[in-house]
XYZ file of C-alpha atoms in Angstrom:
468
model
C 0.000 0.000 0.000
C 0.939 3.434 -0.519
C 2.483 5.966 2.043
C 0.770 9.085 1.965
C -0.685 11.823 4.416
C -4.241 12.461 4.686
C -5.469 13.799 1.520
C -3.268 11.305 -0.817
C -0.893 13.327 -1.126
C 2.780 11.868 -0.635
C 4.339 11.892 2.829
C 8.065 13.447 2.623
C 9.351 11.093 5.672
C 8.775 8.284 3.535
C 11.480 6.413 1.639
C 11.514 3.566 -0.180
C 14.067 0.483 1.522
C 17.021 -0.731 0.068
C 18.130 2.675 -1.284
C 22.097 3.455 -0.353
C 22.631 5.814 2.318
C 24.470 7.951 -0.999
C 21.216 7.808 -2.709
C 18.610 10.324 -2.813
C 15.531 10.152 -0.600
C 12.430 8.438 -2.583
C 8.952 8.325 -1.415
C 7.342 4.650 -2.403
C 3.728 5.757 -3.467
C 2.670 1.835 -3.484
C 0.112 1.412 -6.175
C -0.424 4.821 -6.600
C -0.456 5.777 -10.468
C 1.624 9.254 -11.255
C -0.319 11.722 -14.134
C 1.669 14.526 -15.497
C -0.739 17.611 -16.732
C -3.953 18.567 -16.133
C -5.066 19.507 -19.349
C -7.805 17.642 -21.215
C -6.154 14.236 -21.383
C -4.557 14.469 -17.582
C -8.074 15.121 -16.197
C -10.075 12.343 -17.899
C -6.533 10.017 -16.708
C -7.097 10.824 -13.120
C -10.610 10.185 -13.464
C -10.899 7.334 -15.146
C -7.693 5.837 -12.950
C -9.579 6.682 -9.545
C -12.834 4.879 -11.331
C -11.141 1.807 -11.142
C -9.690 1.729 -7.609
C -6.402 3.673 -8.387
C -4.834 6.444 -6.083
C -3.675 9.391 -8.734
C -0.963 12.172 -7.631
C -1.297 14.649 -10.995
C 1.621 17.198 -11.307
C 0.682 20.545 -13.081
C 2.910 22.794 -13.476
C 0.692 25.745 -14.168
C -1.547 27.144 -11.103
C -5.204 25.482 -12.763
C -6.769 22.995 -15.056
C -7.126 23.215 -18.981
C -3.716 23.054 -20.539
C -3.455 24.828 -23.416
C -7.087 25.679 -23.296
C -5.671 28.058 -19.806
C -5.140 30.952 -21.712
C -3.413 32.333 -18.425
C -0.744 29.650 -18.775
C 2.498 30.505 -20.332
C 2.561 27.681 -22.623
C -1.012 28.430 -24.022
C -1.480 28.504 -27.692
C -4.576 30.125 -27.503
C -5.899 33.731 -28.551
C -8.262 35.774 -27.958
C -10.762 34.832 -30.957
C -10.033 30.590 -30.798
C -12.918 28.672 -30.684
C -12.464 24.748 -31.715
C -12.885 23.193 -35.051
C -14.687 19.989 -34.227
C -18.218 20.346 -33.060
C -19.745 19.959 -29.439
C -20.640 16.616 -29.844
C -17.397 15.276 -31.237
C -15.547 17.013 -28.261
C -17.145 16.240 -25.063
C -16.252 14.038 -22.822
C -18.745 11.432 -23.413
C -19.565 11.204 -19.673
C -20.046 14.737 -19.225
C -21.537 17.052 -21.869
C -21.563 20.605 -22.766
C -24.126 22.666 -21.984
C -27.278 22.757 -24.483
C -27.550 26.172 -24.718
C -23.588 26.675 -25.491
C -23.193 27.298 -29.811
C -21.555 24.443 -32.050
C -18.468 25.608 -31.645
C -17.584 27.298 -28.217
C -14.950 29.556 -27.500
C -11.933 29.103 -25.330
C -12.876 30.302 -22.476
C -16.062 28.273 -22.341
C -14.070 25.298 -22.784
C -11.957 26.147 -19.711
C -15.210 26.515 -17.759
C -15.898 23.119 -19.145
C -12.611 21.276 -17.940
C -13.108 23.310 -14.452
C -16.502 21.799 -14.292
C -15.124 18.525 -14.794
C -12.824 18.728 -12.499
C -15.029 19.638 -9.792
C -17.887 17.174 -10.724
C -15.649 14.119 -10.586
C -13.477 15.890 -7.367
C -10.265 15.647 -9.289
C -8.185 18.819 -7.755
C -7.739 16.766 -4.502
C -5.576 14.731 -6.591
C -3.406 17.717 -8.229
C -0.105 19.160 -7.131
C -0.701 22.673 -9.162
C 2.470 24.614 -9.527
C 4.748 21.358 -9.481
C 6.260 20.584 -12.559
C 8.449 16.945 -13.657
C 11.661 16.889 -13.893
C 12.411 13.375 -14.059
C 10.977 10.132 -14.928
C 12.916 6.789 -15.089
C 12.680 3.396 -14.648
C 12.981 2.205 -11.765
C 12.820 -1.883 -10.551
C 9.738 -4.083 -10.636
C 8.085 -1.914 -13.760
C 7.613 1.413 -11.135
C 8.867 4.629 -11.951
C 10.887 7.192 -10.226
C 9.015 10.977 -10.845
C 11.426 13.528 -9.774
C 9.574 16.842 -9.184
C 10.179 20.426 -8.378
C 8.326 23.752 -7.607
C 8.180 25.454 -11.488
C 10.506 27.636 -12.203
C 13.264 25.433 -10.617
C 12.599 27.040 -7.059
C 13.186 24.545 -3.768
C 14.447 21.335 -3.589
C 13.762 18.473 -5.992
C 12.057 15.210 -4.872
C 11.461 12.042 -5.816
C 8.624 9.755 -5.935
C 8.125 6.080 -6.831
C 5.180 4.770 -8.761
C 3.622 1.920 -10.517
C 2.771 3.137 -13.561
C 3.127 6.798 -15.026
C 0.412 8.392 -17.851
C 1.850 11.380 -19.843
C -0.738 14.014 -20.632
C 1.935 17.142 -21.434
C 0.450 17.694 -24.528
C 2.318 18.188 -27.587
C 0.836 22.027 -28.610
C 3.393 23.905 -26.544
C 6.831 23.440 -27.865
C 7.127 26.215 -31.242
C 8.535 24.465 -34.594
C 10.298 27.051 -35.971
C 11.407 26.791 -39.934
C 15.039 28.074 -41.109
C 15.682 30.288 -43.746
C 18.491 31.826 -45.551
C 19.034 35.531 -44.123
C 16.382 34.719 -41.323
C 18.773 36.700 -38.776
C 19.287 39.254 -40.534
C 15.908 40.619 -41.157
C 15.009 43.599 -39.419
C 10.981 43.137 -38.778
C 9.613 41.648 -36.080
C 9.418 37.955 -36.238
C 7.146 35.780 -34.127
C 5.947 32.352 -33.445
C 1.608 32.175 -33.460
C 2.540 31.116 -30.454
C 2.982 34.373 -29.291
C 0.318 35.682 -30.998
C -2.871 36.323 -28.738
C -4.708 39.541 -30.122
C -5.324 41.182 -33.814
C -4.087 44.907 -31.814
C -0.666 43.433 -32.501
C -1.238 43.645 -36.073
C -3.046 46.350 -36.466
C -2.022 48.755 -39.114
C 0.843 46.550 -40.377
C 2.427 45.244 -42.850
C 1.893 41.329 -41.829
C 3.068 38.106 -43.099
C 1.347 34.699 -41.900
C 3.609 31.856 -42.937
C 1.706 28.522 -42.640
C -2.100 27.269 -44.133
C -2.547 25.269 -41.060
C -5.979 26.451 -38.906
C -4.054 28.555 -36.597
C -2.438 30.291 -39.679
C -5.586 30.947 -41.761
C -7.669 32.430 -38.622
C -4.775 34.979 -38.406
C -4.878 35.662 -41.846
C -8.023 36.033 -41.550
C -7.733 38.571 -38.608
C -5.106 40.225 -40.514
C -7.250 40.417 -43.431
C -9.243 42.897 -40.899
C -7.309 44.453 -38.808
C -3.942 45.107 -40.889
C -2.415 47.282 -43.681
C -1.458 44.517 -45.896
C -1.647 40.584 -45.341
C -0.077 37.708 -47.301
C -0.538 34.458 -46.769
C 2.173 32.235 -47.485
C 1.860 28.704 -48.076
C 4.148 25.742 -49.254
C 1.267 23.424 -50.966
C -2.276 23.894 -52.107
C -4.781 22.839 -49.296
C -8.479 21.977 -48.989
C -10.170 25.023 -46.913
C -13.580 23.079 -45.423
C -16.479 24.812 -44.795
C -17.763 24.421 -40.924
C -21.461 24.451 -42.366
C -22.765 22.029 -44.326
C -26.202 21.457 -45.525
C -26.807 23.657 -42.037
C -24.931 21.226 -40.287
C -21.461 21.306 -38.616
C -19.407 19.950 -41.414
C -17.845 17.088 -38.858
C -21.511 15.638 -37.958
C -22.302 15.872 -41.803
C -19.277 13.627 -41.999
C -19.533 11.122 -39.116
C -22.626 10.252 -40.408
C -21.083 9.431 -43.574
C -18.442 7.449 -41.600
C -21.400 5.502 -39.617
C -22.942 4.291 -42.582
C -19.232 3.013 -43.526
C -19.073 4.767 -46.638
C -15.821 4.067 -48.805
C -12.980 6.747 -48.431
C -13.043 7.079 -52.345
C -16.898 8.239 -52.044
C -16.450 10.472 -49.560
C -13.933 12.084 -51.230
C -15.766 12.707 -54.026
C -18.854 13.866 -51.849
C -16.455 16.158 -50.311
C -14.942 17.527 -53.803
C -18.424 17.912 -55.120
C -19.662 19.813 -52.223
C -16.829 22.377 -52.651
C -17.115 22.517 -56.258
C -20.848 23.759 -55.458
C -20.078 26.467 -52.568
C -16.674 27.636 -53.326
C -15.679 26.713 -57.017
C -11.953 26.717 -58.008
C -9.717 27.580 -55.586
C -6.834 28.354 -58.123
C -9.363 31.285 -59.511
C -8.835 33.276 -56.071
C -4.805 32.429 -56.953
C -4.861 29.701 -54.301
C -2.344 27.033 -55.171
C -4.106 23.590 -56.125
C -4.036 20.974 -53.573
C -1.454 18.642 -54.269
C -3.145 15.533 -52.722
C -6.886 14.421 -52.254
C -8.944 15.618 -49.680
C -8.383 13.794 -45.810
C -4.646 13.173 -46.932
C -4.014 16.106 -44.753
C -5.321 17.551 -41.145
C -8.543 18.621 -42.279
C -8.546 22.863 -42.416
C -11.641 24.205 -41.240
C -12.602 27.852 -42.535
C -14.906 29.082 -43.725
C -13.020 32.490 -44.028
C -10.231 32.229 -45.521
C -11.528 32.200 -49.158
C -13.727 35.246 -48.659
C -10.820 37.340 -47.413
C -8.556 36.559 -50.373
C -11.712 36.491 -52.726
C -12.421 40.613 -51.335
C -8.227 41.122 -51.351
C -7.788 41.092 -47.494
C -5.583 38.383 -48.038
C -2.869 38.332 -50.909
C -1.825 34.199 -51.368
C 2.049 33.866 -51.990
C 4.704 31.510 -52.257
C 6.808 29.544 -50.078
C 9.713 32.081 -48.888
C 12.867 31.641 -50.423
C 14.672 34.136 -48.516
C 14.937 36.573 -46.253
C 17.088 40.142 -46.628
C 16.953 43.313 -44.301
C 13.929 44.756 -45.117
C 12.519 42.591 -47.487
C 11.343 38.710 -47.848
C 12.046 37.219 -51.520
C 9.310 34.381 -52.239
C 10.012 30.994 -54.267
C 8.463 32.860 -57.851
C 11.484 35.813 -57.158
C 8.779 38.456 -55.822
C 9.681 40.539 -53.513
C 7.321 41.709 -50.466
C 7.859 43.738 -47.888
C 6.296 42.890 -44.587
C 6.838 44.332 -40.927
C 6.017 41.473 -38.904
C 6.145 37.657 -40.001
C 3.944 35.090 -37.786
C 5.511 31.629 -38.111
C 2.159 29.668 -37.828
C 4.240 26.504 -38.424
C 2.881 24.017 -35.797
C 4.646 22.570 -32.564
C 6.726 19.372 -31.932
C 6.051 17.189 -29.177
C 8.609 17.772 -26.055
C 9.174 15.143 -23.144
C 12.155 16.671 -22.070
C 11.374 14.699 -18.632
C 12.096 11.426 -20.340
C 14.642 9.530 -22.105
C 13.815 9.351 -25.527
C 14.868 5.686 -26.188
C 12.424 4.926 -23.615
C 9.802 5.685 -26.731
C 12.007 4.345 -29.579
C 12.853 7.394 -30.474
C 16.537 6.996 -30.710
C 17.123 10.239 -32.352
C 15.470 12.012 -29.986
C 13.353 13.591 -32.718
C 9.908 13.640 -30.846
C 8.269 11.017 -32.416
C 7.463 8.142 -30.783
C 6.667 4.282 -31.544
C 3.773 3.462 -29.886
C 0.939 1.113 -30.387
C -2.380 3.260 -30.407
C -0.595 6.484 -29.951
C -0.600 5.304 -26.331
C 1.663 2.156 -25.499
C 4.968 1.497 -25.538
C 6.970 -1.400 -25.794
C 8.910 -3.090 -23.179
C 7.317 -0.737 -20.519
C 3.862 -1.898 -19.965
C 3.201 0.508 -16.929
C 3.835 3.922 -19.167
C 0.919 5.737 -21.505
C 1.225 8.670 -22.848
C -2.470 10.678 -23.402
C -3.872 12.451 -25.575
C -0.856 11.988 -28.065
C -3.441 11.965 -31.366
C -4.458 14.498 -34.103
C -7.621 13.570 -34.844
C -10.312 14.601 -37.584
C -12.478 15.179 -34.802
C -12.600 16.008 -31.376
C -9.554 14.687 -28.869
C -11.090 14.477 -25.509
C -13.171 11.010 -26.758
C -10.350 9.771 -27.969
C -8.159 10.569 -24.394
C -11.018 9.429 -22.363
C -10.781 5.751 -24.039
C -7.290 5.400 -24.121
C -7.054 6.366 -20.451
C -10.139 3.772 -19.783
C -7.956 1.134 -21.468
C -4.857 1.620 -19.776
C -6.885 1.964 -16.414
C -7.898 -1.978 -17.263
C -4.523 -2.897 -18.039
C -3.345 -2.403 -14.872
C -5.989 -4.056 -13.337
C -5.482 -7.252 -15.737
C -1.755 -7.500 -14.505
C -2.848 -7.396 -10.952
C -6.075 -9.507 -11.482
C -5.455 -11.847 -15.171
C -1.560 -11.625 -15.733
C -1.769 -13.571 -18.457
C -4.284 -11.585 -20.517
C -1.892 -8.710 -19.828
C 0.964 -10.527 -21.204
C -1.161 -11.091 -24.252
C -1.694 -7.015 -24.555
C 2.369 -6.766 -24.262
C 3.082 -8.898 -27.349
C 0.391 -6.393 -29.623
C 2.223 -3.677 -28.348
C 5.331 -5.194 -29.406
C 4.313 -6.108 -32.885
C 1.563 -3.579 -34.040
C 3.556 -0.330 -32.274
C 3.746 2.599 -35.129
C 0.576 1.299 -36.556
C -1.335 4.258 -38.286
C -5.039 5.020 -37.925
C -5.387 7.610 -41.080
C -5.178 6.224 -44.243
C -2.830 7.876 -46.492
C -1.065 11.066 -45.130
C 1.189 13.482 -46.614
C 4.858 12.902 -44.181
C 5.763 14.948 -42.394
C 5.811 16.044 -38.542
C 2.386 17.921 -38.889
C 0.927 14.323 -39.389
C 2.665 11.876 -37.233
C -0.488 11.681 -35.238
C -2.712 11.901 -37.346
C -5.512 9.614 -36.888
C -9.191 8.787 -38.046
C -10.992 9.294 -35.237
C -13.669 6.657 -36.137
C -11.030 3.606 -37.178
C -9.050 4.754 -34.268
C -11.916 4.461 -31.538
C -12.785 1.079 -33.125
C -8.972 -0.345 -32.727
C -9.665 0.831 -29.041
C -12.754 -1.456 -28.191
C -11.057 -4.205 -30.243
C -8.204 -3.792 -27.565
C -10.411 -3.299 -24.633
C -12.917 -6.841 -25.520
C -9.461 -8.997 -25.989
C -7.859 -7.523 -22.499
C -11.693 -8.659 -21.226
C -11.499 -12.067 -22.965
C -14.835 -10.854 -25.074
């Protein structure tokens, strides 16, 4: 059993035995199951984990819920004007809905209501250190895990904990991928990551150029478009700008019905091209580049925008960049514009700077990670990481499953050992197994998954942990 004071909380007078008097002080948590973050994906994990007869110490090292959704954290992607992309109903937590009277697609700071509801419905801050963030994890003997821990911002001592099992909910929408360019440090705007971007004031009246036709790159061309003296938009391919309407519908309903009736990818793709043909036409008219690949080969864009801007010359579509000088940025068709501040909307690469990176196969310590279901790793059967997915839909579905599963894993090695040897070996031969179809590479997509295929590869791996 576990050591702890009265709340659950870990007792600093107790150390694990055996450890040389040399060593540092750890405090043996028992059974207890470690969560790091408390975004989305850390909250349904504690949940889910206390469900089924776990003890949960969650380390946060922001001061509340949310994640990324906290626009008062530092690491927050969000700006003022984000709402999300998938629909209520493909977003909720499917024990614990939005609010009816809430729109299709709320904004930001509804949604952190939303996780701070959840997290005092189910009773989860108990279970939180806020303000902690991890240092450390490693393996430690008898499949636990050490969790090494410190006040954020490096203030106080460190300490160490030992646990049976660890789930990794740090997201992966924090750490900036930044692109290089030829004479990138010598220009003399003002260069910034949309990362840093949380307002359209900072843009107002400039000369602005949005690098990047993912969604956080087209809604700031689009609030360029408005707020502005001049906005390009500079993309690398051709894309496929959805609609988040259709047939008065949210377009991700429109197309989860299509995916419930099982409807071949081939037909849906030419539903979807027809359907565009119909309310937006050719996009190469409005000098949009034309998509190099068919439509849900790439993280769907929703925006229903973007195309209106650059149809009424808000927007001016370029190039990739080729180059940057002084005072001026030279594109890939030898234009040259000349723009005051450049957002690098370029996307984020996942960070566990906490954690070995052989532990996840990833032996070049690149970010990317073999695991089976986006989740599992092999060789270390007591280690999940959450919420590590890029679905077509909403995520929190998709965390609340994988956290159920790996909550019933560790019951079947205390309870049917053999059943969780069985899950082991699928780890070990299906890891990197992709849930999208046919992507376009590259480190935008490594996640990418199919929300309906992937949910489906879930409950086949829940019914053969419960012999079903």
């Amino acid at each position: 059993m576990s050591t702890s004071t009265d709340h659950g909380r870990p007792d600093p007078e107790a150390t694990s035995s055996g450890l040389g008097s040399d060593g540092p002080p750890v405090s043996d948590r028992g059974d207890t199951v470690c969560v790091i973050g408390a975004g989305a994906s850390g909250l349904t994990a504690i949940k889910n984990l206390r469900e089924h007869g776990f003890g949960v110490d969650c380390y946060e090292r922001e001061t509340g819920v949310g994640g990324a959704w906290n626009w008062r954290h530092d690491r927050s992607p969000v700006y003022a004007s984000t709402h999300l992309i998938s629909s209520k109903p493909f977003t909720q937590f499917p024990d614990f809905p939005m609010p009816d009277s809430w729109p299709d697609y709320p904004h930001h700071s509804q949604l952190l209501s939303y996780f701070e509801g959840y997290a005092d419905h189910f009773d989860l801050r108990s279970h939180i250190w806020f303000g902690t963030e991890v240092v450390r994890v490693e393996p430690a003997e008898g499949e636990r895990w050490d969790v090494t821990t410190r006040s954020t911002g490096g203030y106080g001592p460190e300490r160490t904990s030992r646990y049976a099992a660890v789930v990794i909910a740090n997201g992966h929408n924090w750490s900036p991928k930044l692109p290089r360019y030829e004479g990138l440090e010598q220009f003399r705007g003002e260069i910034m990551h949309a990362s840093s971007y949380k307002d359209p004031a900072q843009l107002r009246g400039k000369r602005v150029l949005v690098v990047g036709a993912g969604n956080t790159g087209c809604d700031i061309a689009v609030e360029a478009a408005q707020q502005a003296a001049h906005c390009w938009h500079s993309t690398r391919r051709g894309y496929w700008y959805a609609p988040k309407y259709v047939l008065g519908r949210p377009a991700d309903q429109v197309n989860d019905s299509l995916l419930a009736m099982r409807v071949p990818l081939r037909v849906r793709q030419w539903l979807y091209h027809w359907t565009l043909r119909l309310t937006v036409g050719d996009l190469t008219r409005f000098g949009l580049p034309k998509p190099d690949h068919r439509v849900y080969e790439t993280h769907p864009i929703a925006n229903s925008q973007l195309v209106y801007y650059v149809g009424h010359g808000g927007i001016g579509p370029v190039p990739d960049i080729a180059r940057f000088h002084p005072y001026a940025v030279e594109l890939s068709d030898g234009r040259e514009i000349d723009p005051e501040v450049v957002i690098f909307a370029t996307g984020y690469l996942p960070r566990f700077e906490f954690l070995d990176a052989s532990v996840f196969g990833d032996s070049a310590g690149a970010g990317r990670p073999t695991l089976w279901l986006n989740a599992f790793t092999p060789g270390h059967p007591t280690l999940a990481v959450a919420g590590l997915v890029q679905p077509d839909s909403g995520l929190f579905t998709l965390s609340h499953w994988q956290t159920v599963l790996f909550a019933r894993l560790l019951q079947a090695r205390r309870d049917r050992p053999e059943r969780a040897a069985a899950f082991a070996r699928r780890v070990r031969e299906r890891a990197g197994e992709r849930y999208s179809g046919q992507v376009k590479e590259s480190s935008r997509h490594w996640f990418e998954v199919g929300h309906a295929d992937y949910l489906r590869a879930v409950q086949r791996a829940l019914h053969d942990l419960e012999g079903k």
